Structure formats: C-alpha cells, structure tokens
Coordinates of C-alpha atoms in Angstrom, one line a residue:
M806 CA 0.0 0.0 0.0
N807 CA 1.5 3.4 -1.0
L808 CA 1.6 6.5 1.1
A809 CA -1.3 8.1 -0.7
A810 CA -3.5 5.1 0.0
I811 CA -2.4 5.1 3.7
Q812 CA -3.3 8.8 4.0
Q813 CA -6.7 8.2 2.5
R814 CA -7.3 5.3 4.8
R815 CA -6.3 7.4 7.8
L816 CA -8.7 10.2 6.7
A817 CA -11.5 7.8 6.2
L818 CA -11.0 6.3 9.7
A819 CA -10.8 9.8 11.2
A820 CA -14.1 10.8 9.6
R821 CA -15.7 7.6 10.7
H822 CA -14.5 7.6 14.3
G823 CA -14.0 11.3 14.9
W824 CA -17.2 11.7 16.9
F825 CA -16.2 8.7 19.1
E826 CA -12.7 10.1 19.8
G827 CA -14.1 13.5 20.5
A828 CA -16.6 12.1 23.1
L829 CA -13.8 9.9 24.6
S830 CA -11.5 12.9 24.8
A831 CA -14.1 15.1 26.5
T832 CA -15.0 12.4 29.0
T833 CA -11.4 11.7 29.8
A834 CA -10.7 15.5 30.2
A835 CA -13.7 15.9 32.5
A836 CA -12.6 12.9 34.7
L837 CA -9.1 14.3 35.0
F838 CA -10.4 17.8 35.9
L839 CA -12.7 16.4 38.6
L840 CA -9.9 14.3 40.0
A841 CA -7.3 17.1 40.0
S842 CA -9.7 19.8 41.3
S843 CA -10.8 17.4 44.1
V844 CA -7.2 17.0 45.1
F845 CA -6.7 20.8 45.0
F846 CA -9.7 21.4 47.2
A847 CA -8.6 18.7 49.6
V848 CA -5.2 20.3 49.9
L849 CA -7.0 23.6 50.8
G850 CA -8.9 21.8 53.6
K851 CA -12.2 22.0 51.8
S852 CA -14.7 19.3 50.9
P853 CA -14.4 18.6 47.1
F854 CA -18.0 17.5 46.8
V855 CA -19.3 20.6 48.4
L856 CA -17.1 23.0 46.4
L857 CA -17.7 21.3 43.1
G858 CA -21.4 21.4 43.8
Q859 CA -21.1 25.1 44.6
I860 CA -19.3 25.7 41.3
L861 CA -22.1 24.0 39.4
T862 CA -24.7 25.8 41.3
G863 CA -23.0 29.2 41.0
A864 CA -22.5 28.8 37.2
F865 CA -25.7 27.0 36.2
G866 CA -28.0 26.7 39.2
S867 CA -30.0 29.9 38.8
R868 CA -31.2 32.2 36.2
Y869 CA -28.7 34.9 37.3
G870 CA -25.8 32.4 37.5
F871 CA -26.5 30.9 34.1
T872 CA -26.9 34.2 32.3
E873 CA -23.7 35.5 34.0
T874 CA -21.9 32.4 32.7
L875 CA -23.0 33.2 29.2
V876 CA -22.0 36.9 29.7
K877 CA -18.4 35.8 30.5
T878 CA -18.5 33.2 27.7
T879 CA -19.0 35.9 25.0
P880 CA -15.6 37.8 25.2
I881 CA -13.8 34.5 25.8
L882 CA -15.3 32.9 22.7
L883 CA -14.4 35.9 20.5
C884 CA -10.9 36.2 21.8
A885 CA -10.4 32.5 21.3
L886 CA -11.6 32.8 17.7
A887 CA -9.2 35.8 17.2
T888 CA -6.3 33.5 18.4
A889 CA -7.4 30.4 16.5
L890 CA -7.7 31.9 13.0
P891 CA -4.0 33.0 12.7
A892 CA -3.0 29.7 14.2
R893 CA -4.6 28.0 11.2
L894 CA -1.7 29.5 9.3
G895 CA 0.8 28.5 11.9
L896 CA 1.0 31.9 13.7
L897 CA 1.3 31.8 17.5
T898 CA -0.2 35.1 18.6
V899 CA -1.2 36.3 22.1
G900 CA -2.5 39.7 21.0
A901 CA -6.2 39.3 21.5
S902 CA -6.0 41.4 24.7
G903 CA -4.4 44.4 22.9
Q904 CA -6.8 44.2 19.9
F905 CA -9.7 44.0 22.5
Y906 CA -8.4 47.3 24.0
L907 CA -7.9 49.0 20.7
G908 CA -11.4 48.1 19.5
A909 CA -12.8 49.5 22.7
W910 CA -10.7 52.6 22.3
C911 CA -11.6 53.3 18.7
G912 CA -15.4 52.7 19.3
T913 CA -15.3 55.0 22.3
A914 CA -13.6 57.7 20.2
I915 CA -16.6 57.8 17.9
V916 CA -19.0 58.0 20.8
L917 CA -17.2 60.9 22.5
S918 CA -16.6 62.9 19.4
A919 CA -20.1 62.7 17.9
P920 CA -22.3 65.8 18.3
A921 CA -25.1 65.7 20.8
G922 CA -28.2 64.1 19.4
W923 CA -26.4 62.0 16.9
S924 CA -26.4 58.8 19.0
V925 CA -29.1 57.1 16.9
F926 CA -26.7 57.2 13.9
L927 CA -23.7 55.9 15.8
F928 CA -24.4 52.1 16.1
L929 CA -22.8 51.0 12.8
P930 CA -19.8 53.5 12.9
V931 CA -19.0 52.5 16.5
F932 CA -18.9 48.8 15.8
A933 CA -17.2 49.2 12.4
L934 CA -14.4 51.4 13.8
A935 CA -13.9 49.1 16.7
C936 CA -13.4 46.2 14.4
A937 CA -11.1 48.3 12.2
G938 CA -9.1 49.3 15.3
G939 CA -8.6 45.7 16.3
A940 CA -7.7 44.8 12.8
F941 CA -5.1 47.6 12.5
W942 CA -3.5 46.6 15.8
A943 CA -3.2 43.0 14.5
L944 CA -1.8 44.1 11.2
I945 CA 1.2 45.6 12.8
P946 CA 2.7 42.3 14.0
G947 CA 1.3 40.7 10.8
F948 CA 3.3 43.2 8.7
L949 CA 6.4 42.7 10.8
K950 CA 6.1 38.9 10.5
A951 CA 5.4 38.9 6.7
R952 CA 8.1 41.4 5.8
L953 CA 10.8 41.2 8.4
E954 CA 10.2 37.7 10.0
V955 CA 9.7 39.3 13.4
N956 CA 8.4 36.8 15.9
E957 CA 4.7 37.4 16.1
T958 CA 4.4 36.0 19.7
L959 CA 6.7 38.7 21.1
S960 CA 5.3 41.6 19.0
T961 CA 1.7 40.8 19.9
L962 CA 2.6 40.4 23.6
L963 CA 4.3 43.8 23.7
L964 CA 1.5 45.5 21.8
N965 CA -0.9 44.3 24.5
Y966 CA 0.9 46.5 27.1
I967 CA 0.8 49.5 24.7
A968 CA -2.9 49.1 24.1
S969 CA -3.7 48.7 27.8
L970 CA -1.6 51.8 28.7
L971 CA -3.3 53.8 25.8
V972 CA -6.7 53.2 27.4
D973 CA -5.4 54.1 30.8
W974 CA -3.9 57.3 29.4
V975 CA -7.2 58.6 28.1
V976 CA -9.5 57.4 30.9
Y977 CA -7.2 59.0 33.5
G978 CA -6.7 62.0 31.3
S979 CA -8.7 63.8 28.6
W980 CA -11.6 61.4 28.3
R981 CA -12.4 61.2 32.0
D982 CA -15.8 62.4 32.8
P983 CA -15.7 65.2 35.5
A984 CA -19.1 63.9 36.8
N985 CA -17.3 60.7 37.9
L986 CA -15.7 62.5 40.9
G987 CA -12.3 61.2 40.1
W988 CA -13.2 57.7 39.0
P989 CA -11.1 57.0 35.8
A990 CA -13.9 56.4 33.2
T991 CA -15.5 58.1 30.3
A992 CA -19.1 59.4 30.3
P993 CA -21.8 56.7 30.0
F994 CA -22.7 55.5 26.5
P995 CA -26.1 56.3 25.0
D996 CA -28.6 53.4 24.9
A997 CA -28.9 53.8 21.1
I998 CA -25.6 52.1 20.4
K999 CA -26.4 49.0 22.6
L1000 CA -27.5 45.6 21.3
P1001 CA -30.7 44.2 22.6
L1002 CA -30.8 42.0 25.7
L1003 CA -31.6 38.3 25.3
V1004 CA -33.1 38.0 28.7
D1005 CA -34.8 41.0 30.4
G1006 CA -33.4 42.0 33.7
T1007 CA -29.9 40.4 33.1
R1008 CA -26.7 41.5 31.3
L1009 CA -27.0 38.7 28.6
H1010 CA -27.0 40.5 25.2
A1011 CA -27.2 39.6 21.6
G1012 CA -23.4 39.6 21.3
L1013 CA -23.4 35.9 22.3
L1014 CA -25.4 35.0 19.3
L1015 CA -23.1 37.0 17.1
A1016 CA -20.0 35.3 18.6
V1017 CA -21.5 31.8 17.9
A1018 CA -22.5 32.8 14.4
I1019 CA -18.9 33.9 13.7
A1020 CA -17.6 30.6 15.0
V1021 CA -19.9 28.6 12.8
A1022 CA -19.1 30.8 9.8
L1023 CA -15.4 30.5 10.3
H1024 CA -15.7 26.7 10.6
V1025 CA -17.7 26.5 7.3
V1026 CA -15.3 28.7 5.5
L1027 CA -12.1 27.0 6.8
S1028 CA -13.4 23.5 6.2
K1029 CA -15.2 23.9 2.9
S1030 CA -13.5 26.7 0.9
R1031 CA -10.3 26.8 -1.2
W1032 CA -9.0 29.5 1.1
G1033 CA -9.2 27.1 4.1
L1034 CA -7.3 24.5 2.0
S1035 CA -4.7 27.1 1.1
L1036 CA -4.1 27.9 4.8
R1037 CA -3.6 24.2 5.6
I1038 CA -1.1 23.9 2.7
L1039 CA 0.8 27.0 3.8
K1040 CA 0.9 25.9 7.4
S1041 CA 2.1 22.4 6.6
N1042 CA 4.7 23.5 4.0
R1043 CA 5.2 27.1 3.3
V1044 CA 7.8 26.6 0.6
L1045 CA 5.5 24.2 -1.2
G1046 CA 2.6 26.5 -0.9
E1047 CA 4.4 29.5 -2.2
G1048 CA 5.8 27.4 -5.0
T1049 CA 2.3 26.6 -6.2
G1050 CA 1.4 30.3 -6.2
L1051 CA -0.2 30.7 -2.7
P1052 CA 0.7 34.2 -1.3
W1053 CA 2.0 33.6 2.3
A1054 CA 2.4 37.3 3.2
A1055 CA -1.1 38.2 2.0
N1056 CA -2.6 35.4 4.0
V1057 CA -0.7 36.5 7.1
A1058 CA -2.2 39.9 6.7
L1059 CA -5.7 38.5 6.1
V1060 CA -5.9 36.1 9.0
M1061 CA -4.3 38.7 11.4
A1062 CA -6.8 41.4 10.3
I1063 CA -9.8 39.2 10.6
G1064 CA -8.7 37.9 14.0
G1065 CA -8.0 41.4 15.2
A1066 CA -11.4 42.6 14.0
I1067 CA -13.0 39.8 16.0
A1068 CA -11.1 40.8 19.2
G1069 CA -11.9 44.5 18.6
L1070 CA -15.6 43.5 18.4
A1071 CA -15.2 41.8 21.8
G1072 CA -13.8 45.0 23.2
I1073 CA -16.6 47.3 22.1
L1074 CA -19.2 44.7 23.1
E1075 CA -17.8 44.5 26.6
T1076 CA -17.5 48.3 26.8
T1077 CA -21.0 49.1 25.6
M1078 CA -23.0 46.2 27.0
I1079 CA -21.3 45.4 30.3
H1080 CA -19.5 48.5 31.6
G1081 CA -21.5 51.1 29.6
R1082 CA -18.4 53.2 29.3
L1083 CA -14.7 52.9 28.7
Q1084 CA -12.6 52.3 31.8
S1085 CA -9.4 50.8 32.9
G1086 CA -9.0 47.0 33.2
I1087 CA -12.0 46.0 31.1
A1088 CA -10.2 43.0 29.5
L1089 CA -10.2 40.9 32.7
N1090 CA -7.7 38.4 31.2
F1091 CA -10.2 37.5 28.4
G1092 CA -7.4 37.6 25.9
L1093 CA -5.2 35.1 27.8
T1094 CA -8.2 32.9 28.6
G1095 CA -9.2 32.9 24.9
F1096 CA -5.7 31.9 24.0
L1097 CA -5.9 28.9 26.3
V1098 CA -9.3 28.0 24.9
A1099 CA -8.1 28.2 21.3
W1100 CA -5.2 25.8 22.0
M1101 CA -7.3 23.4 24.1
A1102 CA -9.7 23.2 21.1
G1103 CA -6.9 22.6 18.7
Q1104 CA -7.9 25.7 16.8
H1105 CA -11.2 23.9 15.9
M1106 CA -13.8 26.7 15.6
L1107 CA -16.7 24.6 16.9
R1108 CA -14.9 22.9 19.7
I1109 CA -14.0 26.4 21.0
I1110 CA -17.7 27.1 21.8
P1111 CA -18.1 24.5 24.7
L1112 CA -14.7 25.1 26.0
A1113 CA -15.4 28.9 26.2
L1114 CA -18.6 28.0 28.0
A1115 CA -16.6 25.9 30.5
M1116 CA -14.1 28.8 31.1
G1117 CA -17.0 31.2 31.4
A1118 CA -18.6 29.0 34.0
L1119 CA -15.4 28.9 36.1
M1120 CA -15.1 32.7 36.0
S1121 CA -18.7 33.1 36.9
A1122 CA -18.4 30.5 39.8
S1123 CA -15.5 32.4 41.3
D1124 CA -17.9 34.8 42.9
A1125 CA -19.7 31.8 44.6
L1126 CA -16.4 30.4 45.8
Q1127 CA -15.4 33.7 47.4
L1128 CA -18.8 34.2 49.0
F1129 CA -19.6 30.8 50.3
A1130 CA -16.2 29.0 50.7
Q1131 CA -14.1 32.1 51.6
L1132 CA -11.6 31.2 48.8
P1133 CA -9.6 33.9 47.0
E1134 CA -10.5 35.0 43.5
A1135 CA -7.3 33.3 42.3
T1136 CA -8.9 30.0 42.9
A1137 CA -10.8 30.3 39.7
T1138 CA -7.5 30.9 37.8
V1139 CA -6.1 27.8 39.3
L1140 CA -9.2 25.8 38.2
Q1141 CA -8.8 27.2 34.7
A1142 CA -5.2 26.0 34.7
I1143 CA -6.3 22.5 35.9
L1144 CA -8.9 22.4 33.1
F1145 CA -6.3 23.4 30.5
C1146 CA -3.9 20.7 31.7
S1147 CA -6.7 18.1 31.8
V1148 CA -7.6 18.7 28.2
L1149 CA -3.9 18.6 27.1
V1150 CA -3.2 15.4 29.0
S1151 CA -6.4 13.8 27.6
G1152 CA -5.4 14.7 24.1
G1153 CA -1.9 13.3 24.7
L1154 CA -3.2 10.0 26.1
L1155 CA -5.6 9.5 23.1
S1156 CA -2.8 10.4 20.6
K1157 CA -0.5 7.9 22.3
G1158 CA -3.2 5.2 22.2
R1159 CA -4.0 5.9 18.6
N1160 CA -0.3 5.6 17.6

C-alpha cells in the first residue's frame, strides 16, 4: 500500500470515528479535571464534593448564574476565535487582549466625538471602527512577520501592554468624565448604540449569538473553501505553498486582520453592553483565557464554543467560591489551569493510544 492510500485510509477512519474520539477525549478530560480539582480542594482543607457542587450551582444553578456564565463566555469565545484563526496558518499570537483594548478605544472615540443628538446614527460607525481598530492593531505584527520575520508572539505580547496603557492614558486624562468625581472612566454611552438583551433583567446580550455565528461561519469557510485549504497547505509546508502560487504574506495579513477585528468586536461589546463606558482594566484576562481555549480546542472553531462556556462557568463561579467558601479570586484561575492541563493530558493520552 503506497503513502497516498495510507493517508486516504487514515482520513476515512478519522471521519468515521472522529465523533467517538471527540466524546472519549471530552470524557477523559472531565474525569481528569474532577480528580485534579478534588485533590486541589482537599489540599485547601475543603470538601471537594461541596465545592464542586457550589461551582455548578454558581454557574448554572440559577437564572442569574447561568446568564452571567454566558456573559463571561462571549468575550472569551471571541478572543479564542481571534487567536485560533491566525493559528490555522501556523502563527502563534497572544495579541487578542491588545486588539480588544484598541477596539474599545476606537469605538469610544466615535461616541465621545459625535455631536449631541447623533447617538441614533452611531451604532454602525462605532462597531465598524472598533473592528477596524482591532484589525489595525493585529496588522502591525502581521506586517512585521510577513516582511521582516519578526516573531509574532513577542510583538503581539508587547502590543498588549501598549494598548492597555493607551486606554489608561485617556480614561485617566482627557476622556475622564468630570461627573465621575475622580473615577477614571468616560461618560456613559447612550442606549442607542447598545445591542438588545436576550433576557430581560440580566446582562446577557445579543453579542453571544453574534459570537456563535462567527464561530460557525469560520468553521464552514475554513473546512469547505479553497481559502481554508490554502491555509492548511501553507501551514504544513510554506515553501511548497508559495511554489504553487499561494501568497503567504497576503494570507498572514488577512488572518491577522480578521482575527484582530473579532477581538476588537469583543472589546466594544464589553465596553458598551457590560460596563456602559470605557474604563481601565476591562479586558479581565479575556485575551489570555481565549488563547488557552483556542489551544485546548486545537484551533477547531466549533470545539471552541463548549470550552469557552466551561471557562465562562469557572469565571462566573469564582464569585460563589469567594462568597460561600471564603476562597480567594485566584482559585478560579487555578481551576482554569487545571482544566487546561486536563484537556492537554487527555489529548496526549488519546494520541499515544492511537499511535
């Protein structure tokens, strides 16, 4: 049997048993997470069964808890998609946080500069410029990578700090609303630029549906289109791809710009729908969490959705852990790390068993 036949046979088996391996991987990861988190809680001197129950109750046990879990899931999902798309070309970026801030900064600039009474016309410009701002911030490391071979991981990491400080500079300075009595934040945004709420009386907004739609659209495009195939070829063998006429530099710019636009969308959604104004520290580690989710999902756009939900649940449950178990906020971060390691170990075990 030649190599082509072997490859076709492997692809056929993967398609036939992919769902089974996916279910087995998820089950193994869940079992590892429960075991490791139980050990962690036991070391802290707490009952694992009680705390795990409080996590589930805090994240899903009430209308408020469930909607807050979905609220946290939205920016995580968008930041994960912003990381996963460049990774489909082999780019390791950590810049979703900076693109998140630039999107929020650009959208806010439109809101604050518009004349009074124009708020009804601002919805599309605010969201369009926020996406453009995130795309611009991602194109900088994209250009440096495509033209000068600058490491995209380092450049996106450094740009995160610049974007965060840029937001701090304006909210502590010229954009600070005097009515806030010293609190570093802009004036409140008008209701006309906000998306509708999905559940009345909660913070759950239509941005969640938009994020899921983007994930599905990216999955279809990447798996069914010639562009998706060209990204796979360039990732696996750049020299071969360029030899067949596929433009590597143009694709670097394209995936970085689309990813940055998605992260910029996350930034303006969080600013308008959750905080209602631009202020310092709005990213809340969504960029880093999205990076972990993207790599846990293996850059698969649909697998990102449930993993983002799991991370959102852990972030939402951190309030319950602080309130009822008197555990610090960092406990949720440790649990996220345990979940990340569980998924990686599960994937490694299945890969070893398959080989």
